């Protein structure tokens, strides 16, 4: 079930990048990020208030966790820009490669309280195959 949800999230992320690229033709890149985050935030707020009926609190978290919002703004802006130049497939492949690299570092050192999963040599062929796929995609 979790694998399906992550796969679905990947599908939605690629579709989102394509839609954001189209949206950037109407508003600036920062405007895309504002529209995406404001509309998503408003819909989520309505859902929480009207359906879940849960109180929202923003206390008790380490200060650095708020940087996720900044990362989201950069992600939307950069991917919206790049999808218009590189295309959806290349942008997605490069994004996934970046995610794979940093997630391997996070796992190896157990950063941000995730379970520590040491990097092993068995993963090297997987990384090389992904890099080869990115090269092949961008050469065609």
Short mmCIF file of the N, C-alpha and C atoms (twelve columns), coordinates in Angstrom:
data_MODEL
# 
_entry.id   MODEL 
# 
loop_
_atom_site.group_PDB 
_atom_site.id 
_atom_site.type_symbol 
_atom_site.label_atom_id 
_atom_site.label_alt_id 
_atom_site.label_comp_id 
_atom_site.label_asym_id 
_atom_site.label_seq_id 
_atom_site.Cartn_x 
_atom_site.Cartn_y 
_atom_site.Cartn_z 
_atom_site.pdbx_PDB_model_num 
ATOM 1   N N  . UNK A 1   0.817   -1.196 0.000   1 
ATOM 2   C CA . UNK A 1   0.000   0.000  0.000   1 
ATOM 3   C C  . UNK A 1   0.862   1.262  0.000   1 
ATOM 4   N N  . UNK A 2   1.908   1.288  0.861   1 
ATOM 5   C CA . UNK A 2   2.766   2.457  0.932   1 
ATOM 6   C C  . UNK A 2   3.510   2.671  -0.382  1 
ATOM 7   N N  . UNK A 3   3.941   1.578  -1.001  1 
ATOM 8   C CA . UNK A 3   4.637   1.694  -2.287  1 
ATOM 9   C C  . UNK A 3   3.720   2.314  -3.337  1 
ATOM 10  N N  . UNK A 4   2.466   1.909  -3.342  1 
ATOM 11  C CA . UNK A 4   1.510   2.490  -4.289  1 
ATOM 12  C C  . UNK A 4   1.324   3.983  -4.022  1 
ATOM 13  N N  . UNK A 5   1.231   4.370  -2.748  1 
ATOM 14  C CA . UNK A 5   1.045   5.785  -2.415  1 
ATOM 15  C C  . UNK A 5   2.243   6.626  -2.854  1 
ATOM 16  N N  . UNK A 6   3.458   6.091  -2.682  1 
ATOM 17  C CA . UNK A 6   4.651   6.813  -3.109  1 
ATOM 18  C C  . UNK A 6   4.692   6.905  -4.635  1 
ATOM 19  N N  . UNK A 7   4.315   5.832  -5.299  1 
ATOM 20  C CA . UNK A 7   4.236   5.850  -6.765  1 
ATOM 21  C C  . UNK A 7   3.229   6.899  -7.225  1 
ATOM 22  N N  . UNK A 8   2.086   6.949  -6.579  1 
ATOM 23  C CA . UNK A 8   1.071   7.952  -6.896  1 
ATOM 24  C C  . UNK A 8   1.601   9.366  -6.647  1 
ATOM 25  N N  . UNK A 9   2.344   9.547  -5.567  1 
ATOM 26  C CA . UNK A 9   2.933   10.859 -5.276  1 
ATOM 27  C C  . UNK A 9   3.890   11.271 -6.392  1 
ATOM 28  N N  . UNK A 10  4.649   10.326 -6.920  1 
ATOM 29  C CA . UNK A 10  5.554   10.622 -8.035  1 
ATOM 30  C C  . UNK A 10  4.801   11.026 -9.280  1 
ATOM 31  N N  . UNK A 11  3.698   10.326 -9.564  1 
ATOM 32  C CA . UNK A 11  2.856   10.679 -10.709 1 
ATOM 33  C C  . UNK A 11  2.312   12.094 -10.541 1 
ATOM 34  N N  . UNK A 12  1.821   12.382 -9.353  1 
ATOM 35  C CA . UNK A 12  1.260   13.710 -9.090  1 
ATOM 36  C C  . UNK A 12  2.334   14.794 -9.159  1 
ATOM 37  N N  . UNK A 13  3.543   14.481 -8.691  1 
ATOM 38  C CA . UNK A 13  4.622   15.468 -8.738  1 
ATOM 39  C C  . UNK A 13  4.985   15.811 -10.179 1 
ATOM 40  N N  . UNK A 14  5.062   14.817 -11.044 1 
ATOM 41  C CA . UNK A 14  5.376   15.085 -12.452 1 
ATOM 42  C C  . UNK A 14  4.264   15.871 -13.127 1 
ATOM 43  N N  . UNK A 15  3.024   15.517 -12.841 1 
ATOM 44  C CA . UNK A 15  1.901   16.273 -13.401 1 
ATOM 45  C C  . UNK A 15  1.918   17.704 -12.879 1 
ATOM 46  N N  . UNK A 16  2.216   17.867 -11.587 1 
ATOM 47  C CA . UNK A 16  2.271   19.196 -10.991 1 
ATOM 48  C C  . UNK A 16  3.335   20.047 -11.667 1 
ATOM 49  N N  . UNK A 17  4.518   19.477 -11.918 1 
ATOM 50  C CA . UNK A 17  5.576   20.237 -12.570 1 
ATOM 51  C C  . UNK A 17  5.133   20.704 -13.956 1 
ATOM 52  N N  . UNK A 18  4.442   19.835 -14.690 1 
ATOM 53  C CA . UNK A 18  3.967   20.209 -16.024 1 
ATOM 54  C C  . UNK A 18  2.927   21.319 -15.942 1 
ATOM 55  N N  . UNK A 19  1.971   21.186 -15.041 1 
ATOM 56  C CA . UNK A 19  0.948   22.233 -14.874 1 
ATOM 57  C C  . UNK A 19  1.586   23.546 -14.428 1 
ATOM 58  N N  . UNK A 20  2.553   23.461 -13.522 1 
ATOM 59  C CA . UNK A 20  3.215   24.673 -13.053 1 
ATOM 60  C C  . UNK A 20  3.997   25.343 -14.173 1 
ATOM 61  N N  . UNK A 21  4.582   24.530 -15.059 1 
ATOM 62  C CA . UNK A 21  5.278   25.094 -16.217 1 
ATOM 63  C C  . UNK A 21  4.318   25.877 -17.099 1 
ATOM 64  N N  . UNK A 22  3.124   25.343 -17.301 1 
ATOM 65  C CA . UNK A 22  2.100   26.063 -18.071 1 
ATOM 66  C C  . UNK A 22  1.642   27.310 -17.341 1 
ATOM 67  N N  . UNK A 23  1.477   27.194 -16.032 1 
ATOM 68  C CA . UNK A 23  1.038   28.338 -15.230 1 
ATOM 69  C C  . UNK A 23  2.070   29.461 -15.278 1 
ATOM 70  N N  . UNK A 24  3.362   29.099 -15.403 1 
ATOM 71  C CA . UNK A 24  4.409   30.120 -15.426 1 
ATOM 72  C C  . UNK A 24  4.335   30.989 -16.678 1 
ATOM 73  N N  . UNK A 25  3.590   30.560 -17.697 1 
ATOM 74  C CA . UNK A 25  3.397   31.392 -18.880 1 
ATOM 75  C C  . UNK A 25  2.437   32.544 -18.596 1 
ATOM 76  N N  . UNK A 26  1.635   32.400 -17.542 1 
ATOM 77  C CA . UNK A 26  0.654   33.432 -17.191 1 
ATOM 78  C C  . UNK A 26  1.121   34.322 -16.046 1 
ATOM 79  N N  . UNK A 27  1.883   33.752 -15.123 1 
ATOM 80  C CA . UNK A 27  2.385   34.523 -13.974 1 
ATOM 81  C C  . UNK A 27  3.883   34.262 -13.849 1 
ATOM 82  N N  . UNK A 28  4.565   35.047 -13.058 1 
ATOM 83  C CA . UNK A 28  6.002   34.852 -12.864 1 
ATOM 84  C C  . UNK A 28  6.262   33.543 -12.117 1 
ATOM 85  N N  . UNK A 29  7.522   33.130 -12.099 1 
ATOM 86  C CA . UNK A 29  7.865   31.895 -11.381 1 
ATOM 87  C C  . UNK A 29  7.527   31.990 -9.908  1 
ATOM 88  N N  . UNK A 30  7.790   33.147 -9.306  1 
ATOM 89  C CA . UNK A 30  7.436   33.308 -7.901  1 
ATOM 90  C C  . UNK A 30  5.925   33.357 -7.758  1 
ATOM 91  N N  . UNK A 31  5.255   33.883 -8.773  1 
ATOM 92  C CA . UNK A 31  3.795   33.883 -8.764  1 
ATOM 93  C C  . UNK A 31  3.224   32.478 -8.817  1 
ATOM 94  N N  . UNK A 32  3.880   31.594 -9.588  1 
ATOM 95  C CA . UNK A 32  3.463   30.187 -9.633  1 
ATOM 96  C C  . UNK A 32  3.518   29.601 -8.234  1 
ATOM 97  N N  . UNK A 33  4.624   29.815 -7.565  1 
ATOM 98  C CA . UNK A 33  4.782   29.268 -6.216  1 
ATOM 99  C C  . UNK A 33  3.737   29.837 -5.269  1 
ATOM 100 N N  . UNK A 34  3.462   31.121 -5.393  1 
ATOM 101 C CA . UNK A 34  2.440   31.742 -4.547  1 
ATOM 102 C C  . UNK A 34  1.065   31.143 -4.824  1 
ATOM 103 N N  . UNK A 35  0.704   31.015 -6.088  1 
ATOM 104 C CA . UNK A 35  -0.607  30.449 -6.442  1 
ATOM 105 C C  . UNK A 35  -0.730  29.017 -5.941  1 
ATOM 106 N N  . UNK A 36  0.314   28.222 -6.175  1 
ATOM 107 C CA . UNK A 36  0.287   26.810 -5.771  1 
ATOM 108 C C  . UNK A 36  0.175   26.670 -4.258  1 
ATOM 109 N N  . UNK A 37  1.013   27.393 -3.529  1 
ATOM 110 C CA . UNK A 37  1.003   27.250 -2.079  1 
ATOM 111 C C  . UNK A 37  -0.221  27.894 -1.435  1 
ATOM 112 N N  . UNK A 38  -0.661  29.032 -1.963  1 
ATOM 113 C CA . UNK A 38  -1.837  29.686 -1.382  1 
ATOM 114 C C  . UNK A 38  -3.097  28.865 -1.632  1 
ATOM 115 N N  . UNK A 39  -3.272  28.379 -2.874  1 
ATOM 116 C CA . UNK A 39  -4.482  27.590 -3.156  1 
ATOM 117 C C  . UNK A 39  -4.452  26.258 -2.423  1 
ATOM 118 N N  . UNK A 40  -3.275  25.601 -2.399  1 
ATOM 119 C CA . UNK A 40  -3.152  24.337 -1.666  1 
ATOM 120 C C  . UNK A 40  -3.353  24.532 -0.177  1 
ATOM 121 N N  . UNK A 41  -2.772  25.600 0.367   1 
ATOM 122 C CA . UNK A 41  -2.924  25.893 1.795   1 
ATOM 123 C C  . UNK A 41  -4.364  26.194 2.164   1 
ATOM 124 N N  . UNK A 42  -5.038  26.950 1.312   1 
ATOM 125 C CA . UNK A 42  -6.438  27.280 1.581   1 
ATOM 126 C C  . UNK A 42  -7.317  26.031 1.536   1 
ATOM 127 N N  . UNK A 43  -7.130  25.189 0.535   1 
ATOM 128 C CA . UNK A 43  -7.914  23.950 0.446   1 
ATOM 129 C C  . UNK A 43  -7.636  23.037 1.646   1 
ATOM 130 N N  . UNK A 44  -6.372  22.940 2.020   1 
ATOM 131 C CA . UNK A 44  -6.024  22.109 3.169   1 
ATOM 132 C C  . UNK A 44  -6.608  22.674 4.459   1 
ATOM 133 N N  . UNK A 45  -6.557  23.984 4.620   1 
ATOM 134 C CA . UNK A 45  -7.128  24.622 5.802   1 
ATOM 135 C C  . UNK A 45  -8.639  24.361 5.883   1 
ATOM 136 N N  . UNK A 46  -9.330  24.508 4.756   1 
ATOM 137 C CA . UNK A 46  -10.774 24.220 4.735   1 
ATOM 138 C C  . UNK A 46  -11.054 22.767 5.093   1 
ATOM 139 N N  . UNK A 47  -10.247 21.846 4.567   1 
ATOM 140 C CA . UNK A 47  -10.422 20.431 4.871   1 
ATOM 141 C C  . UNK A 47  -10.224 20.171 6.365   1 
ATOM 142 N N  . UNK A 48  -9.169  20.745 6.928   1 
ATOM 143 C CA . UNK A 48  -8.884  20.525 8.353   1 
ATOM 144 C C  . UNK A 48  -9.996  21.100 9.221   1 
ATOM 145 N N  . UNK A 49  -10.457 22.288 8.902   1 
ATOM 146 C CA . UNK A 49  -11.474 22.962 9.720   1 
ATOM 147 C C  . UNK A 49  -12.856 22.321 9.539   1 
ATOM 148 N N  . UNK A 50  -13.227 22.005 8.298   1 
ATOM 149 C CA . UNK A 50  -14.588 21.540 8.032   1 
ATOM 150 C C  . UNK A 50  -14.773 20.026 8.120   1 
ATOM 151 N N  . UNK A 51  -13.751 19.266 7.773   1 
ATOM 152 C CA . UNK A 51  -13.905 17.807 7.729   1 
ATOM 153 C C  . UNK A 51  -13.251 17.148 8.946   1 
ATOM 154 N N  . UNK A 52  -11.984 17.412 9.142   1 
ATOM 155 C CA . UNK A 52  -11.253 16.762 10.232  1 
ATOM 156 C C  . UNK A 52  -11.616 17.384 11.573  1 
ATOM 157 N N  . UNK A 53  -11.893 18.666 11.560  1 
ATOM 158 C CA . UNK A 53  -12.231 19.421 12.767  1 
ATOM 159 C C  . UNK A 53  -11.150 19.305 13.827  1 
ATOM 160 N N  . UNK A 54  -9.945  19.563 13.372  1 
ATOM 161 C CA . UNK A 54  -8.772  19.458 14.233  1 
ATOM 162 C C  . UNK A 54  -8.154  20.844 14.409  1 
ATOM 163 N N  . UNK A 55  -7.684  21.112 15.590  1 
ATOM 164 C CA . UNK A 55  -7.061  22.401 15.856  1 
ATOM 165 C C  . UNK A 55  -5.613  22.373 15.350  1 
ATOM 166 N N  . UNK A 56  -5.212  23.435 14.680  1 
ATOM 167 C CA . UNK A 56  -3.859  23.527 14.128  1 
ATOM 168 C C  . UNK A 56  -2.968  24.261 15.118  1 
ATOM 169 N N  . UNK A 57  -1.861  23.627 15.482  1 
ATOM 170 C CA . UNK A 57  -0.888  24.286 16.357  1 
ATOM 171 C C  . UNK A 57  0.474   24.231 15.692  1 
ATOM 172 N N  . UNK A 58  1.215   25.302 15.818  1 
ATOM 173 C CA . UNK A 58  2.547   25.384 15.224  1 
ATOM 174 C C  . UNK A 58  3.618   25.577 16.288  1 
ATOM 175 N N  . UNK A 59  3.326   25.140 17.483  1 
ATOM 176 C CA . UNK A 59  4.279   25.284 18.584  1 
ATOM 177 C C  . UNK A 59  4.977   23.961 18.851  1 
ATOM 178 N N  . UNK A 60  6.110   24.072 19.516  1 
ATOM 179 C CA . UNK A 60  6.799   22.868 19.970  1 
ATOM 180 C C  . UNK A 60  7.662   22.190 18.927  1 
ATOM 181 N N  . UNK A 61  7.838   22.817 17.766  1 
ATOM 182 C CA . UNK A 61  8.680   22.221 16.732  1 
ATOM 183 C C  . UNK A 61  10.022  22.938 16.710  1 
ATOM 184 N N  . UNK A 62  11.083  22.209 16.368  1 
ATOM 185 C CA . UNK A 62  12.367  22.898 16.189  1 
ATOM 186 C C  . UNK A 62  12.248  23.938 15.064  1 
ATOM 187 N N  . UNK A 63  12.956  25.042 15.194  1 
ATOM 188 C CA . UNK A 63  12.845  26.153 14.252  1 
ATOM 189 C C  . UNK A 63  13.161  25.744 12.817  1 
ATOM 190 N N  . UNK A 64  14.101  24.805 12.641  1 
ATOM 191 C CA . UNK A 64  14.543  24.458 11.290  1 
ATOM 192 C C  . UNK A 64  13.494  23.680 10.491  1 
ATOM 193 N N  . UNK A 65  12.489  23.128 11.151  1 
ATOM 194 C CA . UNK A 65  11.453  22.403 10.420  1 
ATOM 195 C C  . UNK A 65  10.596  23.338 9.563   1 
ATOM 196 N N  . UNK A 66  10.574  24.600 9.907   1 
ATOM 197 C CA . UNK A 66  9.829   25.567 9.097   1 
ATOM 198 C C  . UNK A 66  10.490  25.793 7.741   1 
ATOM 199 N N  . UNK A 67  11.742  25.373 7.580   1 
ATOM 200 C CA . UNK A 67  12.429  25.539 6.300   1 
ATOM 201 C C  . UNK A 67  11.789  24.690 5.202   1 
ATOM 202 N N  . UNK A 68  10.997  23.703 5.558   1 
ATOM 203 C CA . UNK A 68  10.324  22.883 4.555   1 
ATOM 204 C C  . UNK A 68  9.446   23.748 3.650   1 
ATOM 205 N N  . UNK A 69  8.832   24.766 4.199   1 
ATOM 206 C CA . UNK A 69  8.032   25.677 3.387   1 
ATOM 207 C C  . UNK A 69  8.886   26.424 2.383   1 
ATOM 208 N N  . UNK A 70  10.067  26.862 2.803   1 
ATOM 209 C CA . UNK A 70  10.999  27.535 1.903   1 
ATOM 210 C C  . UNK A 70  11.454  26.577 0.806   1 
ATOM 211 N N  . UNK A 71  11.745  25.322 1.178   1 
ATOM 212 C CA . UNK A 71  12.139  24.329 0.185   1 
ATOM 213 C C  . UNK A 71  11.011  24.106 -0.826  1 
ATOM 214 N N  . UNK A 72  9.777   24.095 -0.349  1 
ATOM 215 C CA . UNK A 72  8.637   23.921 -1.248  1 
ATOM 216 C C  . UNK A 72  8.532   25.048 -2.257  1 
ATOM 217 N N  . UNK A 73  8.742   26.273 -1.802  1 
ATOM 218 C CA . UNK A 73  8.711   27.426 -2.701  1 
ATOM 219 C C  . UNK A 73  9.801   27.290 -3.760  1 
ATOM 220 N N  . UNK A 74  11.009  26.938 -3.348  1 
ATOM 221 C CA . UNK A 74  12.099  26.760 -4.312  1 
ATOM 222 C C  . UNK A 74  11.824  25.601 -5.265  1 
ATOM 223 N N  . UNK A 75  11.303  24.493 -4.745  1 
ATOM 224 C CA . UNK A 75  11.003  23.333 -5.586  1 
ATOM 225 C C  . UNK A 75  10.013  23.690 -6.678  1 
ATOM 226 N N  . UNK A 76  8.936   24.336 -6.308  1 
ATOM 227 C CA . UNK A 76  7.911   24.697 -7.290  1 
ATOM 228 C C  . UNK A 76  8.473   25.685 -8.308  1 
ATOM 229 N N  . UNK A 77  9.197   26.691 -7.846  1 
ATOM 230 C CA . UNK A 77  9.732   27.703 -8.755  1 
ATOM 231 C C  . UNK A 77  10.767  27.117 -9.715  1 
ATOM 232 N N  . UNK A 78  11.723  26.380 -9.182  1 
ATOM 233 C CA . UNK A 78  12.787  25.829 -10.021 1 
ATOM 234 C C  . UNK A 78  12.243  24.797 -11.000 1 
ATOM 235 N N  . UNK A 79  11.402  23.885 -10.527 1 
ATOM 236 C CA . UNK A 79  10.872  22.860 -11.433 1 
ATOM 237 C C  . UNK A 79  9.955   23.468 -12.485 1 
ATOM 238 N N  . UNK A 80  9.204   24.494 -12.137 1 
ATOM 239 C CA . UNK A 80  8.342   25.164 -13.120 1 
ATOM 240 C C  . UNK A 80  9.182   25.805 -14.216 1 
ATOM 241 N N  . UNK A 81  10.291  26.386 -13.835 1 
ATOM 242 C CA . UNK A 81  11.191  27.008 -14.791 1 
ATOM 243 C C  . UNK A 81  11.846  25.947 -15.686 1 
ATOM 244 N N  . UNK A 82  12.369  24.896 -15.062 1 
ATOM 245 C CA . UNK A 82  13.125  23.881 -15.796 1 
ATOM 246 C C  . UNK A 82  12.260  23.027 -16.711 1 
ATOM 247 N N  . UNK A 83  11.033  22.770 -16.342 1 
ATOM 248 C CA . UNK A 83  10.179  21.931 -17.189 1 
ATOM 249 C C  . UNK A 83  9.917   22.623 -18.530 1 
ATOM 250 N N  . UNK A 84  9.897   23.948 -18.525 1 
ATOM 251 C CA . UNK A 84  9.707   24.687 -19.771 1 
ATOM 252 C C  . UNK A 84  10.931  24.666 -20.665 1 
ATOM 253 N N  . UNK A 85  12.093  24.378 -20.102 1 
ATOM 254 C CA . UNK A 85  13.341  24.356 -20.877 1 
ATOM 255 C C  . UNK A 85  13.775  22.925 -21.186 1 
ATOM 256 N N  . UNK A 86  13.778  22.081 -20.157 1 
ATOM 257 C CA . UNK A 86  14.270  20.712 -20.297 1 
ATOM 258 C C  . UNK A 86  13.189  19.713 -20.692 1 
ATOM 259 N N  . UNK A 87  11.940  20.037 -20.401 1 
ATOM 260 C CA . UNK A 87  10.836  19.096 -20.596 1 
ATOM 261 C C  . UNK A 87  10.520  18.382 -19.290 1 
ATOM 262 N N  . UNK A 88  9.348   17.771 -19.244 1 
ATOM 263 C CA . UNK A 88  8.891   17.121 -18.019 1 
ATOM 264 C C  . UNK A 88  9.727   15.898 -17.657 1 
ATOM 265 N N  . UNK A 89  10.086  15.079 -18.655 1 
ATOM 266 C CA . UNK A 89  10.811  13.839 -18.361 1 
ATOM 267 C C  . UNK A 89  12.209  14.129 -17.822 1 
ATOM 268 N N  . UNK A 90  12.945  15.014 -18.482 1 
ATOM 269 C CA . UNK A 90  14.306  15.317 -18.022 1 
ATOM 270 C C  . UNK A 90  14.273  15.991 -16.652 1 
ATOM 271 N N  . UNK A 91  13.338  16.921 -16.458 1 
ATOM 272 C CA . UNK A 91  13.231  17.590 -15.163 1 
ATOM 273 C C  . UNK A 91  12.924  16.579 -14.065 1 
ATOM 274 N N  . UNK A 92  12.006  15.666 -14.333 1 
ATOM 275 C CA . UNK A 92  11.654  14.654 -13.345 1 
ATOM 276 C C  . UNK A 92  12.832  13.726 -13.060 1 
ATOM 277 N N  . UNK A 93  13.524  13.278 -14.098 1 
ATOM 278 C CA . UNK A 93  14.675  12.381 -13.900 1 
ATOM 279 C C  . UNK A 93  15.765  13.051 -13.072 1 
ATOM 280 N N  . UNK A 94  16.081  14.293 -13.393 1 
ATOM 281 C CA . UNK A 94  17.113  14.991 -12.639 1 
ATOM 282 C C  . UNK A 94  16.666  15.232 -11.200 1 
ATOM 283 N N  . UNK A 95  15.378  15.516 -11.024 1 
ATOM 284 C CA . UNK A 95  14.834  15.707 -9.680  1 
ATOM 285 C C  . UNK A 95  14.938  14.422 -8.868  1 
ATOM 286 N N  . UNK A 96  14.582  13.316 -9.480  1 
ATOM 287 C CA . UNK A 96  14.663  12.025 -8.791  1 
ATOM 288 C C  . UNK A 96  16.114  11.685 -8.458  1 
ATOM 289 N N  . UNK A 97  17.051  11.997 -9.364  1 
ATOM 290 C CA . UNK A 97  18.466  11.741 -9.085  1 
ATOM 291 C C  . UNK A 97  18.929  12.552 -7.873  1 
ATOM 292 N N  . UNK A 98  18.507  13.805 -7.808  1 
ATOM 293 C CA . UNK A 98  18.847  14.624 -6.645  1 
ATOM 294 C C  . UNK A 98  18.239  14.078 -5.366  1 
ATOM 295 N N  . UNK A 99  16.994  13.634 -5.454  1 
ATOM 296 C CA . UNK A 99  16.329  13.048 -4.291  1 
ATOM 297 C C  . UNK A 99  17.045  11.774 -3.847  1 
ATOM 298 N N  . UNK A 100 17.444  10.964 -4.811  1 
ATOM 299 C CA . UNK A 100 18.124  9.708  -4.492  1 
ATOM 300 C C  . UNK A 100 19.453  9.976  -3.801  1 
ATOM 301 N N  . UNK A 101 20.214  10.927 -4.325  1 
ATOM 302 C CA . UNK A 101 21.512  11.252 -3.729  1 
ATOM 303 C C  . UNK A 101 21.350  11.725 -2.286  1 
ATOM 304 N N  . UNK A 102 20.504  12.728 -2.071  1 
ATOM 305 C CA . UNK A 102 20.384  13.285 -0.718  1 
ATOM 306 C C  . UNK A 102 19.728  12.287 0.236   1 
ATOM 307 N N  . UNK A 103 18.801  11.467 -0.273  1 
ATOM 308 C CA . UNK A 103 18.186  10.480 0.616   1 
ATOM 309 C C  . UNK A 103 19.195  9.417  1.044   1 
ATOM 310 N N  . UNK A 104 20.148  9.074  0.166   1 
ATOM 311 C CA . UNK A 104 21.191  8.123  0.546   1 
ATOM 312 C C  . UNK A 104 22.081  8.721  1.635   1 
ATOM 313 N N  . UNK A 105 22.385  10.009 1.526   1 
ATOM 314 C CA . UNK A 105 23.185  10.682 2.564   1 
ATOM 315 C C  . UNK A 105 22.405  10.722 3.882   1 
ATOM 316 N N  . UNK A 106 21.120  11.085 3.802   1 
ATOM 317 C CA . UNK A 106 20.272  11.154 5.005   1 
ATOM 318 C C  . UNK A 106 20.182  9.781  5.667   1 
ATOM 319 N N  . UNK A 107 19.945  8.739  4.864   1 
ATOM 320 C CA . UNK A 107 19.875  7.383  5.411   1 
ATOM 321 C C  . UNK A 107 21.202  6.955  6.037   1 
ATOM 322 N N  . UNK A 108 22.291  7.194  5.334   1 
ATOM 323 C CA . UNK A 108 23.605  6.735  5.799   1 
ATOM 324 C C  . UNK A 108 23.953  7.307  7.169   1 
ATOM 325 N N  . UNK A 109 23.662  8.582  7.364   1 
ATOM 326 C CA . UNK A 109 24.005  9.228  8.630   1 
ATOM 327 C C  . UNK A 109 22.837  9.275  9.620   1 
ATOM 328 N N  . UNK A 110 21.661  8.819  9.201   1 
ATOM 329 C CA . UNK A 110 20.502  8.855  10.091  1 
ATOM 330 C C  . UNK A 110 20.079  10.280 10.431  1 
ATOM 331 N N  . UNK A 111 20.230  11.187 9.480   1 
ATOM 332 C CA . UNK A 111 19.883  12.586 9.717   1 
ATOM 333 C C  . UNK A 111 18.377  12.762 9.903   1 
ATOM 334 N N  . UNK A 112 18.003  13.793 10.593  1 
ATOM 335 C CA . UNK A 112 16.596  14.166 10.806  1 
ATOM 336 C C  . UNK A 112 15.793  13.041 11.463  1 
ATOM 337 N N  . UNK A 113 16.457  12.240 12.269  1 
ATOM 338 C CA . UNK A 113 15.814  11.172 13.051  1 
ATOM 339 C C  . UNK A 113 15.232  10.043 12.196  1 
ATOM 340 N N  . UNK A 114 15.742  9.858  10.976  1 
ATOM 341 C CA . UNK A 114 15.309  8.701  10.188  1 
ATOM 342 C C  . UNK A 114 16.170  7.515  10.586  1 
ATOM 343 N N  . UNK A 115 15.676  6.299  10.371  1 
ATOM 344 C CA . UNK A 115 16.498  5.128  10.711  1 
ATOM 345 C C  . UNK A 115 17.803  5.142  9.916   1 
ATOM 346 N N  . UNK A 116 18.887  4.801  10.572  1 
ATOM 347 C CA . UNK A 116 20.192  4.784  9.927   1 
ATOM 348 C C  . UNK A 116 20.293  3.552  9.032   1 
ATOM 349 N N  . UNK A 117 20.535  3.781  7.741   1 
ATOM 350 C CA . UNK A 117 20.717  2.702  6.769   1 
ATOM 351 C C  . UNK A 117 22.051  2.969  6.073   1 
ATOM 352 N N  . UNK A 118 23.123  2.303  6.533   1 
ATOM 353 C CA . UNK A 118 24.450  2.570  5.950   1 
ATOM 354 C C  . UNK A 118 24.481  2.292  4.446   1 
ATOM 355 N N  . UNK A 119 25.214  3.140  3.743   1 
ATOM 356 C CA . UNK A 119 25.386  2.945  2.299   1 
ATOM 357 C C  . UNK A 119 26.264  1.726  2.075   1 
ATOM 358 N N  . UNK A 120 25.853  0.868  1.167   1 
ATOM 359 C CA . UNK A 120 26.643  -0.331 0.881   1 
ATOM 360 C C  . UNK A 120 27.028  -0.345 -0.596  1 
ATOM 361 N N  . UNK A 121 28.038  -1.119 -0.892  1 
ATOM 362 C CA . UNK A 121 28.496  -1.236 -2.286  1 
ATOM 363 C C  . UNK A 121 27.419  -1.802 -3.196  1 
ATOM 364 N N  . UNK A 122 26.495  -2.557 -2.632  1 
ATOM 365 C CA . UNK A 122 25.420  -3.142 -3.449  1 
ATOM 366 C C  . UNK A 122 24.558  -2.073 -4.094  1 
ATOM 367 N N  . UNK A 123 24.542  -0.873 -3.543  1 
ATOM 368 C CA . UNK A 123 23.720  0.198  -4.098  1 
ATOM 369 C C  . UNK A 123 24.386  0.908  -5.273  1 
ATOM 370 N N  . UNK A 124 25.678  0.777  -5.401  1 
ATOM 371 C CA . UNK A 124 26.407  1.499  -6.448  1 
ATOM 372 C C  . UNK A 124 25.881  1.177  -7.846  1 
ATOM 373 N N  . UNK A 125 25.664  -0.114 -8.220  1 
ATOM 374 C CA . UNK A 125 25.116  -0.377 -9.564  1 
ATOM 375 C C  . UNK A 125 23.746  0.287  -9.793  1 
ATOM 376 N N  . UNK A 126 22.945  0.370  -8.748  1 
ATOM 377 C CA . UNK A 126 21.633  1.019  -8.888  1 
ATOM 378 C C  . UNK A 126 21.810  2.499  -9.201  1 
ATOM 379 N N  . UNK A 127 22.692  3.152  -8.493  1 
ATOM 380 C CA . UNK A 127 22.962  4.572  -8.749  1 
ATOM 381 C C  . UNK A 127 23.498  4.765  -10.162 1 
ATOM 382 N N  . UNK A 128 24.417  3.885  -10.578 1 
ATOM 383 C CA . UNK A 128 24.992  3.995  -11.917 1 
ATOM 384 C C  . UNK A 128 23.949  3.779  -12.999 1 
ATOM 385 N N  . UNK A 129 23.028  2.843  -12.780 1 
ATOM 386 C CA . UNK A 129 21.959  2.610  -13.761 1 
ATOM 387 C C  . UNK A 129 21.044  3.828  -13.868 1 
ATOM 388 N N  . UNK A 130 20.744  4.448  -12.740 1 
ATOM 389 C CA . UNK A 130 19.899  5.646  -12.764 1 
ATOM 390 C C  . UNK A 130 20.616  6.774  -13.505 1 
ATOM 391 N N  . UNK A 131 21.898  6.952  -13.226 1 
ATOM 392 C CA . UNK A 131 22.668  7.981  -13.928 1 
ATOM 393 C C  . UNK A 131 22.737  7.704  -15.418 1 
ATOM 394 N N  . UNK A 132 22.914  6.424  -15.789 1 
ATOM 395 C CA . UNK A 132 22.935  6.055  -17.203 1 
ATOM 396 C C  . UNK A 132 21.587  6.357  -17.855 1 
ATOM 397 N N  . UNK A 133 20.506  6.092  -17.144 1 
ATOM 398 C CA . UNK A 133 19.180  6.402  -17.677 1 
ATOM 399 C C  . UNK A 133 18.982  7.888  -17.905 1 
ATOM 400 N N  . UNK A 134 19.476  8.690  -16.984 1 
ATOM 401 C CA . UNK A 134 19.381  10.146 -17.139 1 
ATOM 402 C C  . UNK A 134 20.169  10.596 -18.365 1 
ATOM 403 N N  . UNK A 135 21.364  10.056 -18.527 1 
ATOM 404 C CA . UNK A 135 22.176  10.411 -19.693 1 
ATOM 405 C C  . UNK A 135 21.483  9.998  -20.987 1 
ATOM 406 N N  . UNK A 136 20.967  8.775  -21.034 1 
ATOM 407 C CA . UNK A 136 20.270  8.305  -22.227 1 
ATOM 408 C C  . UNK A 136 19.052  9.161  -22.537 1 
ATOM 409 N N  . UNK A 137 18.314  9.522  -21.534 1 
ATOM 410 C CA . UNK A 137 17.117  10.341 -21.731 1 
ATOM 411 C C  . UNK A 137 17.493  11.704 -22.305 1 
ATOM 412 N N  . UNK A 138 18.570  12.282 -21.801 1 
ATOM 413 C CA . UNK A 138 18.960  13.617 -22.228 1 
ATOM 414 C C  . UNK A 138 19.716  13.632 -23.550 1 
ATOM 415 N N  . UNK A 139 20.217  12.486 -23.988 1 
ATOM 416 C CA . UNK A 139 20.911  12.426 -25.272 1 
ATOM 417 C C  . UNK A 139 19.958  12.264 -26.438 1 
ATOM 418 N N  . UNK A 140 18.747  11.779 -26.169 1 
ATOM 419 C CA . UNK A 140 17.819  11.540 -27.282 1 
ATOM 420 C C  . UNK A 140 17.091  12.785 -27.698 1 
# 
